Short mmCIF file of C-alpha atoms in Angstrom, two decimals:
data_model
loop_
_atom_site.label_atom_id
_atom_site.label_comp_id
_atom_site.label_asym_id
_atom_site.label_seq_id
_atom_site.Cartn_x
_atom_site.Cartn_y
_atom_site.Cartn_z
CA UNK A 1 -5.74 0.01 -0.87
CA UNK A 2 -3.33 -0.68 1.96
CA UNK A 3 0.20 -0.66 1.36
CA UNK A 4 1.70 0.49 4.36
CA UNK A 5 0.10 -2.02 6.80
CA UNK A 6 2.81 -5.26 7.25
CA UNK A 7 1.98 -8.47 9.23
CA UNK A 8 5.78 -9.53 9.62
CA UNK A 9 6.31 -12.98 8.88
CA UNK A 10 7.35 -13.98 12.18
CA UNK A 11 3.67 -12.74 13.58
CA UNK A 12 2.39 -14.70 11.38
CA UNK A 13 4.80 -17.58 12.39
CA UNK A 14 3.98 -17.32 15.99
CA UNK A 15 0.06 -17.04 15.03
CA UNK A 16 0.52 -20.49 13.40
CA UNK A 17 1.99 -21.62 16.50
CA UNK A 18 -1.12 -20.22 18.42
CA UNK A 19 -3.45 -22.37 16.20
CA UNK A 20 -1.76 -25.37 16.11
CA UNK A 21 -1.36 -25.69 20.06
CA UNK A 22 -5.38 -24.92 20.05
CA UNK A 23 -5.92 -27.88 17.60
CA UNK A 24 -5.94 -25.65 14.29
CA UNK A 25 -4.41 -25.68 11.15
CA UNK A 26 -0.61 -27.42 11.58
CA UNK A 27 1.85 -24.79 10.14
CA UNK A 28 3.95 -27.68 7.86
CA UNK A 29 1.02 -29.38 6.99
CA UNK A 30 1.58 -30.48 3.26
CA UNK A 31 -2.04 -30.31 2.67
CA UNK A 32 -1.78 -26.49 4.18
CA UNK A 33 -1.88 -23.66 0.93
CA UNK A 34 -0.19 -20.61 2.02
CA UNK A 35 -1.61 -17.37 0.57
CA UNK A 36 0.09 -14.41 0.35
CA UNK A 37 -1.82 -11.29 0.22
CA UNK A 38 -1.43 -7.12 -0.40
CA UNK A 39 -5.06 -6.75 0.30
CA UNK A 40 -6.92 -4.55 2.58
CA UNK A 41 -8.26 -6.29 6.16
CA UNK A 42 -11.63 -6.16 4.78
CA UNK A 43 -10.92 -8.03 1.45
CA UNK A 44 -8.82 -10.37 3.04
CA UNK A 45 -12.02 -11.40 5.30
CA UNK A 46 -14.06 -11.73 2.66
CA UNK A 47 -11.51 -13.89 1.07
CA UNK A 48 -11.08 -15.88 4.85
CA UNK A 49 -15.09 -16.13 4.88
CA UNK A 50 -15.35 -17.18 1.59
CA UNK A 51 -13.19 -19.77 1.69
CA UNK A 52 -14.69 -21.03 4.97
CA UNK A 53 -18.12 -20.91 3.89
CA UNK A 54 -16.95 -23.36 0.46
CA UNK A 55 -15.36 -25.89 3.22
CA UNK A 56 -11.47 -24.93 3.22
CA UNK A 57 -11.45 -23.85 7.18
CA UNK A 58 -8.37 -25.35 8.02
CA UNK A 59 -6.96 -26.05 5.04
CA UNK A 60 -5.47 -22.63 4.66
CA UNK A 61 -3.31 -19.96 5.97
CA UNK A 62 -3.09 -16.30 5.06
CA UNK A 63 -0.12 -14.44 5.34
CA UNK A 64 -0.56 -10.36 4.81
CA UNK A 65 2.18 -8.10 3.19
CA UNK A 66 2.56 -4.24 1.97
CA UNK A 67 2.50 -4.26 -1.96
CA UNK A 68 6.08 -3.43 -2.20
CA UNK A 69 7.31 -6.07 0.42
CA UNK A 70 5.69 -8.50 -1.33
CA UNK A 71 6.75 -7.59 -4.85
CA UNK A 72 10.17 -8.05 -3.53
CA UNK A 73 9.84 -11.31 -2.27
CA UNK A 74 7.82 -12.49 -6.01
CA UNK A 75 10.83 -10.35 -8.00
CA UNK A 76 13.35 -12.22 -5.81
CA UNK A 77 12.06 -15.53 -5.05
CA UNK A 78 10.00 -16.70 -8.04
CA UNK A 79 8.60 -20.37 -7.59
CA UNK A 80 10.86 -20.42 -4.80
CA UNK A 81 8.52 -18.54 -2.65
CA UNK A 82 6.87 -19.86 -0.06
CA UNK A 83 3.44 -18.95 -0.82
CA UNK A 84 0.87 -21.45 -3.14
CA UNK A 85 -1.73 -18.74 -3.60
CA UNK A 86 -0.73 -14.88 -4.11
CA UNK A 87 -3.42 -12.02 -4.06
CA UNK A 88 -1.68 -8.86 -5.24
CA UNK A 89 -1.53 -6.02 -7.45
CA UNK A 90 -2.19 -7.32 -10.99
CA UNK A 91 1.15 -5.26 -12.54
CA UNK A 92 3.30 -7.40 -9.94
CA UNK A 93 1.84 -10.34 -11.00
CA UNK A 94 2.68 -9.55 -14.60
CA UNK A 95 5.74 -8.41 -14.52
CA UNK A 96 6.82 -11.31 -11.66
CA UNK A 97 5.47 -14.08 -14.30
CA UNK A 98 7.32 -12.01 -17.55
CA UNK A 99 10.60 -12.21 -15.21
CA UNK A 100 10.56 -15.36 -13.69
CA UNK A 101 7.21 -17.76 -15.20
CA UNK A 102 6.06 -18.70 -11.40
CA UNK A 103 2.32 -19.03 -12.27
CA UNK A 104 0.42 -21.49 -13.52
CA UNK A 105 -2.69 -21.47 -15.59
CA UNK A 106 -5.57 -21.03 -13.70
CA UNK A 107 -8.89 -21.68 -16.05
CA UNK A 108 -12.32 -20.20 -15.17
CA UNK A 109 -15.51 -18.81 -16.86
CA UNK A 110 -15.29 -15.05 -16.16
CA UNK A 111 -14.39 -13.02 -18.80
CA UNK A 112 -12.18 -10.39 -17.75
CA UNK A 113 -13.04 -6.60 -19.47
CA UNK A 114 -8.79 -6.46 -19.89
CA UNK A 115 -5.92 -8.66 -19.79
CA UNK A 116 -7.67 -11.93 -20.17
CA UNK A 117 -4.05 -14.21 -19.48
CA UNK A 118 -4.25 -17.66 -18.29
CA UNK A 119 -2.11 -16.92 -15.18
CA UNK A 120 -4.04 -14.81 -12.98
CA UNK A 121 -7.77 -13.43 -12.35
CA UNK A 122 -8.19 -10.24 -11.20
CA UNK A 123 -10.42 -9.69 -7.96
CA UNK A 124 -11.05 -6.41 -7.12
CA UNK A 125 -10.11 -2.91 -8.36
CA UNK A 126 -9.52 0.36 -7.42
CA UNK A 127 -9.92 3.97 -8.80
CA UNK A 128 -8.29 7.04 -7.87
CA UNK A 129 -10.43 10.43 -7.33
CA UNK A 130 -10.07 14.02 -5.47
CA UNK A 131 -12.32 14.62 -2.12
CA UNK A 132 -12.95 16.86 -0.01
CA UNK A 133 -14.18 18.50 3.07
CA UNK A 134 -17.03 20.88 2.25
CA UNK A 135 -16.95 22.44 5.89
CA UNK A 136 -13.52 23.08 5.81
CA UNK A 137 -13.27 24.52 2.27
CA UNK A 138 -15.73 27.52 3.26
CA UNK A 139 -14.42 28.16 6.45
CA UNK A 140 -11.13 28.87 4.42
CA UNK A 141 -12.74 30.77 1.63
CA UNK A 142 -11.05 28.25 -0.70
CA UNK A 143 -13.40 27.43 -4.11
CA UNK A 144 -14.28 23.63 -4.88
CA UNK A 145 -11.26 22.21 -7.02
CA UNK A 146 -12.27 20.68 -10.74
CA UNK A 147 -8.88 19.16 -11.75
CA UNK A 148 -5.38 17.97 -10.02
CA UNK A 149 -3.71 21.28 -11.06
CA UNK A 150 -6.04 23.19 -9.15
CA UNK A 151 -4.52 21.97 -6.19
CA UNK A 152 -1.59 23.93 -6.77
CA UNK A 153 -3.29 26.68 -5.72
CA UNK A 154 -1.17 28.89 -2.89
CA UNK A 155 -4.37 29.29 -1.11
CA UNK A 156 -4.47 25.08 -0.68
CA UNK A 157 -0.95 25.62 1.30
CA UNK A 158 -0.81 22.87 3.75
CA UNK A 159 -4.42 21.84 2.90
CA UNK A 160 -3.61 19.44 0.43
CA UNK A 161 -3.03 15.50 1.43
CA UNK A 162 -1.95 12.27 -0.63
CA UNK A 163 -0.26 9.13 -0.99
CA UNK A 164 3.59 8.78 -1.64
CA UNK A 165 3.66 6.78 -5.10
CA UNK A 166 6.84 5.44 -3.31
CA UNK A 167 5.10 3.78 -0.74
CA UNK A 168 1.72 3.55 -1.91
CA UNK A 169 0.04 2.13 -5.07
CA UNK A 170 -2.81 4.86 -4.54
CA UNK A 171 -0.25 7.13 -5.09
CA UNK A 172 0.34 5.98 -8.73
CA UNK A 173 -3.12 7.11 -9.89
CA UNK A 174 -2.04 10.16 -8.65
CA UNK A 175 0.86 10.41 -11.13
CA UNK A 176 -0.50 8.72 -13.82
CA UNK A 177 -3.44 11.46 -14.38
CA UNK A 178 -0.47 14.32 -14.41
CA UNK A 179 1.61 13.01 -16.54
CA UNK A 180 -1.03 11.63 -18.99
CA UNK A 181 -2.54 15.23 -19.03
CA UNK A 182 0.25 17.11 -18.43
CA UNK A 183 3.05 15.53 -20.57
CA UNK A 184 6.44 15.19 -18.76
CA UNK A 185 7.55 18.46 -18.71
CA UNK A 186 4.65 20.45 -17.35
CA UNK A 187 3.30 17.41 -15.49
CA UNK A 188 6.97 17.74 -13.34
CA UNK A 189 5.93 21.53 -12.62
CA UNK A 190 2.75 20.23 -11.76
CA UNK A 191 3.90 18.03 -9.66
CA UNK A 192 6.20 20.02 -7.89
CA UNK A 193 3.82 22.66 -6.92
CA UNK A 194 1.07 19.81 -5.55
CA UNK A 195 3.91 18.55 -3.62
CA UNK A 196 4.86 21.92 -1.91
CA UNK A 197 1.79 22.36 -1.11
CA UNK A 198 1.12 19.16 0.47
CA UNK A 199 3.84 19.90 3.00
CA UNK A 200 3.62 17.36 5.69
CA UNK A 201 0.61 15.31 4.43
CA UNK A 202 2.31 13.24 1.65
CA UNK A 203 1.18 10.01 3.46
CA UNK A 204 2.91 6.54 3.41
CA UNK A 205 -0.53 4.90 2.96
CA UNK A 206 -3.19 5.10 0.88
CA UNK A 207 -6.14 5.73 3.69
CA UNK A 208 -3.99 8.67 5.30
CA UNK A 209 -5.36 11.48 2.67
CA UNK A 210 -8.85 10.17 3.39
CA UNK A 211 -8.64 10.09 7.42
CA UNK A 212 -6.89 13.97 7.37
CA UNK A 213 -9.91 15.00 5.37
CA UNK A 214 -12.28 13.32 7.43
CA UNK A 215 -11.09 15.16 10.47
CA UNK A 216 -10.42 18.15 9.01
CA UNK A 217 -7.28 18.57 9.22
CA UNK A 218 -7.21 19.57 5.52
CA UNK A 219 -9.54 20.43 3.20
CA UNK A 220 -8.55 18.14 0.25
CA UNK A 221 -7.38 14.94 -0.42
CA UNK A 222 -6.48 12.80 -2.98
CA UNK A 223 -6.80 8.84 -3.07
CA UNK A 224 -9.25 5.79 -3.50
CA UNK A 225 -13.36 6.82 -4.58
CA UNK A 226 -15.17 4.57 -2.49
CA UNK A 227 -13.72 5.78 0.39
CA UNK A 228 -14.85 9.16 -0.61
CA UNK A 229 -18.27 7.51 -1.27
CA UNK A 230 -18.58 5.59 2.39
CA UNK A 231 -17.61 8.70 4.24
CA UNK A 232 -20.21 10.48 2.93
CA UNK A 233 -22.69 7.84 3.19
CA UNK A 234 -21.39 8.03 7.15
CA UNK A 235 -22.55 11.74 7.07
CA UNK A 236 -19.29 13.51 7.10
CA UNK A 237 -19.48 16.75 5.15
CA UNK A 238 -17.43 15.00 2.33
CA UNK A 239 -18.16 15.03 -1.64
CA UNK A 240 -15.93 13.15 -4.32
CA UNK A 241 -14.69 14.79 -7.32
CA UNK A 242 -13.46 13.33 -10.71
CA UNK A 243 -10.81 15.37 -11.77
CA UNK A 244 -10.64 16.26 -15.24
CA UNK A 245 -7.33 15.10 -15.78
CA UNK A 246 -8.98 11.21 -15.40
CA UNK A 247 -9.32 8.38 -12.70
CA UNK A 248 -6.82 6.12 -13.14
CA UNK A 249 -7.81 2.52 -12.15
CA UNK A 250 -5.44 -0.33 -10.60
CA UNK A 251 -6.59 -3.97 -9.96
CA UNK A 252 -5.37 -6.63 -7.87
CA UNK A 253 -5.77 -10.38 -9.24
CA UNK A 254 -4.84 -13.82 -7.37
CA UNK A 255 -2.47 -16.43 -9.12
CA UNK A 256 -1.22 -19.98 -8.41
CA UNK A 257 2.48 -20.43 -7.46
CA UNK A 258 4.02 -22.77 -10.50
CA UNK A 259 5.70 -25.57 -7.53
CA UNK A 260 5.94 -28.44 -10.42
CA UNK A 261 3.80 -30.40 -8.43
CA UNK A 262 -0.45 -31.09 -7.91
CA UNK A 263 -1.44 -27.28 -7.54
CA UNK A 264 -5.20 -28.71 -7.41
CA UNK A 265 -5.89 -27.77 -3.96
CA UNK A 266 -4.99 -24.28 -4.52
CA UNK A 267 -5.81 -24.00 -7.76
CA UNK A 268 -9.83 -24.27 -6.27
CA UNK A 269 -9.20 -22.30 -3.44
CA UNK A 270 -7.94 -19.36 -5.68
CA UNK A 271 -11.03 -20.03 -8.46
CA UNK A 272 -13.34 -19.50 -5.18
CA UNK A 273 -11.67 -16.02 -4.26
CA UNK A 274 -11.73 -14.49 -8.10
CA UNK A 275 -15.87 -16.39 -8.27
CA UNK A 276 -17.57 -16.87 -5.31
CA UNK A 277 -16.23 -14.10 -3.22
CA UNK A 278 -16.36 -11.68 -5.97
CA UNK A 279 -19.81 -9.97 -5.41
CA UNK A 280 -18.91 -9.18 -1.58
CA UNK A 281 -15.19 -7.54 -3.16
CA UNK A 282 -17.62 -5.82 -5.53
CA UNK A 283 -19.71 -4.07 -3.36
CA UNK A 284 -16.36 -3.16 -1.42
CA UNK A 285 -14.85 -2.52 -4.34
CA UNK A 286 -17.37 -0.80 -6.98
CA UNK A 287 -15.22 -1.58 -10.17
CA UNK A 288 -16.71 -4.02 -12.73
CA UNK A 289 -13.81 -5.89 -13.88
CA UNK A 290 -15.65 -8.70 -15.58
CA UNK A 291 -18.47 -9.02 -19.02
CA UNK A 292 -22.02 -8.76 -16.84
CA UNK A 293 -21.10 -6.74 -14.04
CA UNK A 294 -22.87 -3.88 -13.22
CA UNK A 295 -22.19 -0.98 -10.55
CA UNK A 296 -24.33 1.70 -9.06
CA UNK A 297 -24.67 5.11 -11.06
CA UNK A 298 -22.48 6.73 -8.00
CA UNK A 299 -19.99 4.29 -8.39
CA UNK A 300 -18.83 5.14 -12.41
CA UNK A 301 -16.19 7.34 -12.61
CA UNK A 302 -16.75 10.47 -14.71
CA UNK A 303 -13.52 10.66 -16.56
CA UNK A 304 -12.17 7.34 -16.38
CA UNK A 305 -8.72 6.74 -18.09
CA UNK A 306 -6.27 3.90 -18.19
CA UNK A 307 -2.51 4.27 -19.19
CA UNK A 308 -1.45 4.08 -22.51
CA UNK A 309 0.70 0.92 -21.80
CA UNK A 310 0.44 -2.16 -19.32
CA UNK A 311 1.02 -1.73 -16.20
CA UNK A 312 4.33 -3.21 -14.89
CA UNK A 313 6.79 -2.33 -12.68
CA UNK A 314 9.52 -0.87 -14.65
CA UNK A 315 6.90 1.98 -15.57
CA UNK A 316 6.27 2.72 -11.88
CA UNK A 317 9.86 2.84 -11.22
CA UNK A 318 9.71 5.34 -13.73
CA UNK A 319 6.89 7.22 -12.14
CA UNK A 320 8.40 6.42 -8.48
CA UNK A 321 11.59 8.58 -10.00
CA UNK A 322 9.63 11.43 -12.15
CA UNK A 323 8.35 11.95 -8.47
CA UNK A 324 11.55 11.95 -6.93
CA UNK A 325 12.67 14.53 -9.67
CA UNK A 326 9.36 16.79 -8.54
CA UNK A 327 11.06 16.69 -5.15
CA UNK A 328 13.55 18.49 -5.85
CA UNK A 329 11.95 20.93 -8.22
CA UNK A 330 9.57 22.02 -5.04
CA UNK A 331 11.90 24.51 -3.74
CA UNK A 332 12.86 25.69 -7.51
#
C-alpha cells in the first residue's frame, strides 16, 4: 500500500504536455476523465491496462497521490476537485462524501461482503500481518514472535521495523490490533515499548518494514501479507505470521466526482476498474471483497478482525494521536 510515493501535480502537468506534443491525449480535452489515484504502481497499471484493453486509451489521464495528500485535496475541495474518477482508501471516500456529498451513485452487479453504498465500489484490499527473517532470527538467538506484544521484547532492540500510522495507512492495522486487544491503557504501554524498540525503522511507507527484512537489516517487520507471501515465493528466508492480536484489513474503492453534469463517460470507466480489472487486483491483492470470490488457502488470514466501528477519518486522527501519545511514553 503506498503512501509515501507522490507524483506532484506539476509532473504530471508537464507529462500531459509530453503526450499532447506526441499526438496523445490533449490535457483540457472535455472528453478527457481525470483520475486521481492512492494506489500502488502495480494497481494503477492494471487499472491503465484495463482501461486500454476496454477501448478508453486516450480518453483518460491518471494522476497519482500519497493517501494523505489526496485526502486533503477531497476534505478541502469536494466537487470542486479536479479529478472525475478517484481511486482511494475507502474511509476517505466515506468520510469525504459524509462531509461534503461529492459522489455520485455508481450502480453495478457486485455485491460487496461490507458497506454496500451507492457511491463507491471497493477494488482491492489489504491486510496487515507480522514477518520475518528466519536467517536473521537464529543468528540472533531471538525465538519466532506469536503476537504484536512479543515484539516488545528487549532482545528485538533495533530489530523491529514498521510503518508510521502518520504517514502510512499500513501503519493503522498496526494500531488497530493493539488497541482492539490491548484496550487504551495497556495498548499505549504496548505501544510505547514496540516503538522503542523500533528505533530508527519506523518507516514513512508501507513497503519500508518489508524491504529492511528482506535484506536483513532486521529480523522483524510489520506491514502488508502478500508482500510477506511474494518474498517468500522469491526464495528469501521469509515466513508470515498472523498475530494473535488480529489482521486488520483496509480497502480502497473508486468513486465518481458529483460535477452536476453527464458523469457517463466516467461513470463506465470507473464500473470497468471495480469489474473487469478486478481479478488481476485480486491476485495482487488476495482479499475477497465481493459474494463469489474465492482466495488461495495461503492467502486467508488466521485471525482476521475488523474494527468495531467504520472506518473514517476522525477515528484515525484518533489513532494518528494515541500514537503520538506512545511517543512520548517511550522514554517513560
Amino acid at each position: 500500500m503506498k503512501k509515501s510515493k507522490v507524483m506532484m501535480l506539476g509532473t504530471v502537468s508537464v507529462a500531459a504536455i509530453i503526450l499532447t506534443a506526441c499526438g496523445g491525449v490533449e490535457a483540457d480535452s472535455k472528453d478527457e476523465v481525470i483520475i486521481y489515484s492512492n494506489a500502488d504502481d502495480e494497481a494503477i497499471e492494471v487499472m491503465e491496462s484495463t482501461l486500454d484493453e476496454k477501448g478508453y486509451k486516450g480518453k483518460y489521464l491518471i494522476q497519482s497521490f500519497g493517501t494523505s495528500e489526496l485526502g486533503g485535496k477531497m476534505m478541502a475541495e469536494g466537487t470542486d476537485i479536479e479529478a472525475d474518477i478517484v481511486t482511494m482508501a475507502s474511509y476517505f471516500i466515506e468520510s469525504a462524501q459524509t462531509s461534503k456529498s461529492m459522489f455520485a451513485d455508481i450502480t453495478s452487479d457486485l455485491k460487496p461482503l461490507e458497506g454496500n453504498v451507492t457511491y463507491a465500489l471497493p477494488i482491492l484490499g489489504n491486510v496487515g500481518s507480522i514477518f520475518i527473517n528466519t536467517d536473521v532470527l537464529q543468528q540472533k538467538g531471538l525465538p519466532v514472535p506469536k503476537t504484536i506484544k512479543d515484539l516488545t521484547d528487549p532482545a528485538f532492540k533495533d530489530l523491529v521495523s514498521f510503518p508510521n500510522i502518520m504517514d502510512s495507512s499500513t501503519g493503522w492495522l498496526l494500531v488497530q490490533a493493539i488497541i482492539k486487544e490491548y484496550g487504551e491503557q495497556e495498548g499505549q504501554r504496548v505501544l510505547a515499548d514496540l516503538i522503542k524498540n523500533a528505533g530508527p525503522h519506523i518507516e514513512s511507507s508501507g513497503s519500508g518494514p518489508i524491504k529492511k527484512v528482506k535484506t536483513g537489516e532486521v529480523a522483524v517487520g510489520f506491514g502488508l501479507r502478500i508482500q510477506a507471501i511474494d518474498a517468500k515465493k522469491e526464495g528469501l528466508p521469509i515466513e508470515y505470521i498472523d498475530p494473535k492480536e488480529g489482521n486488520f484489513t483496509l480497502t480502497e474503492s473508486v468513486a465518481v466526482v458529483d460535477k452536476e453534469g453527464d458523469e457517463t463517460l466516467a461513470k463506465e470507466m470507473a464500473k470497468v476498474i471495480a469489474t473487469e480489472a478486478r481479478n488481476d487486483l485480486l491476485e495482487q491483492y488476495p482479499v475477497a471483497l465481493y459474494e463469489g470470490e474465492q482466495v488461495k488457502a495461503e492467502h486467508v488470514p488466521a485471525h482476521i478482525k475488523k474494527w468495531d466501528t467504520t472506518l473514517t477519518v476522525d477515528l484515525l486522527e484518533k489513532h494518528q494521536a494515541f500514537f503520538k501519545e506512545a511517543q512520548k511514553n517511550k522514554e517513560l
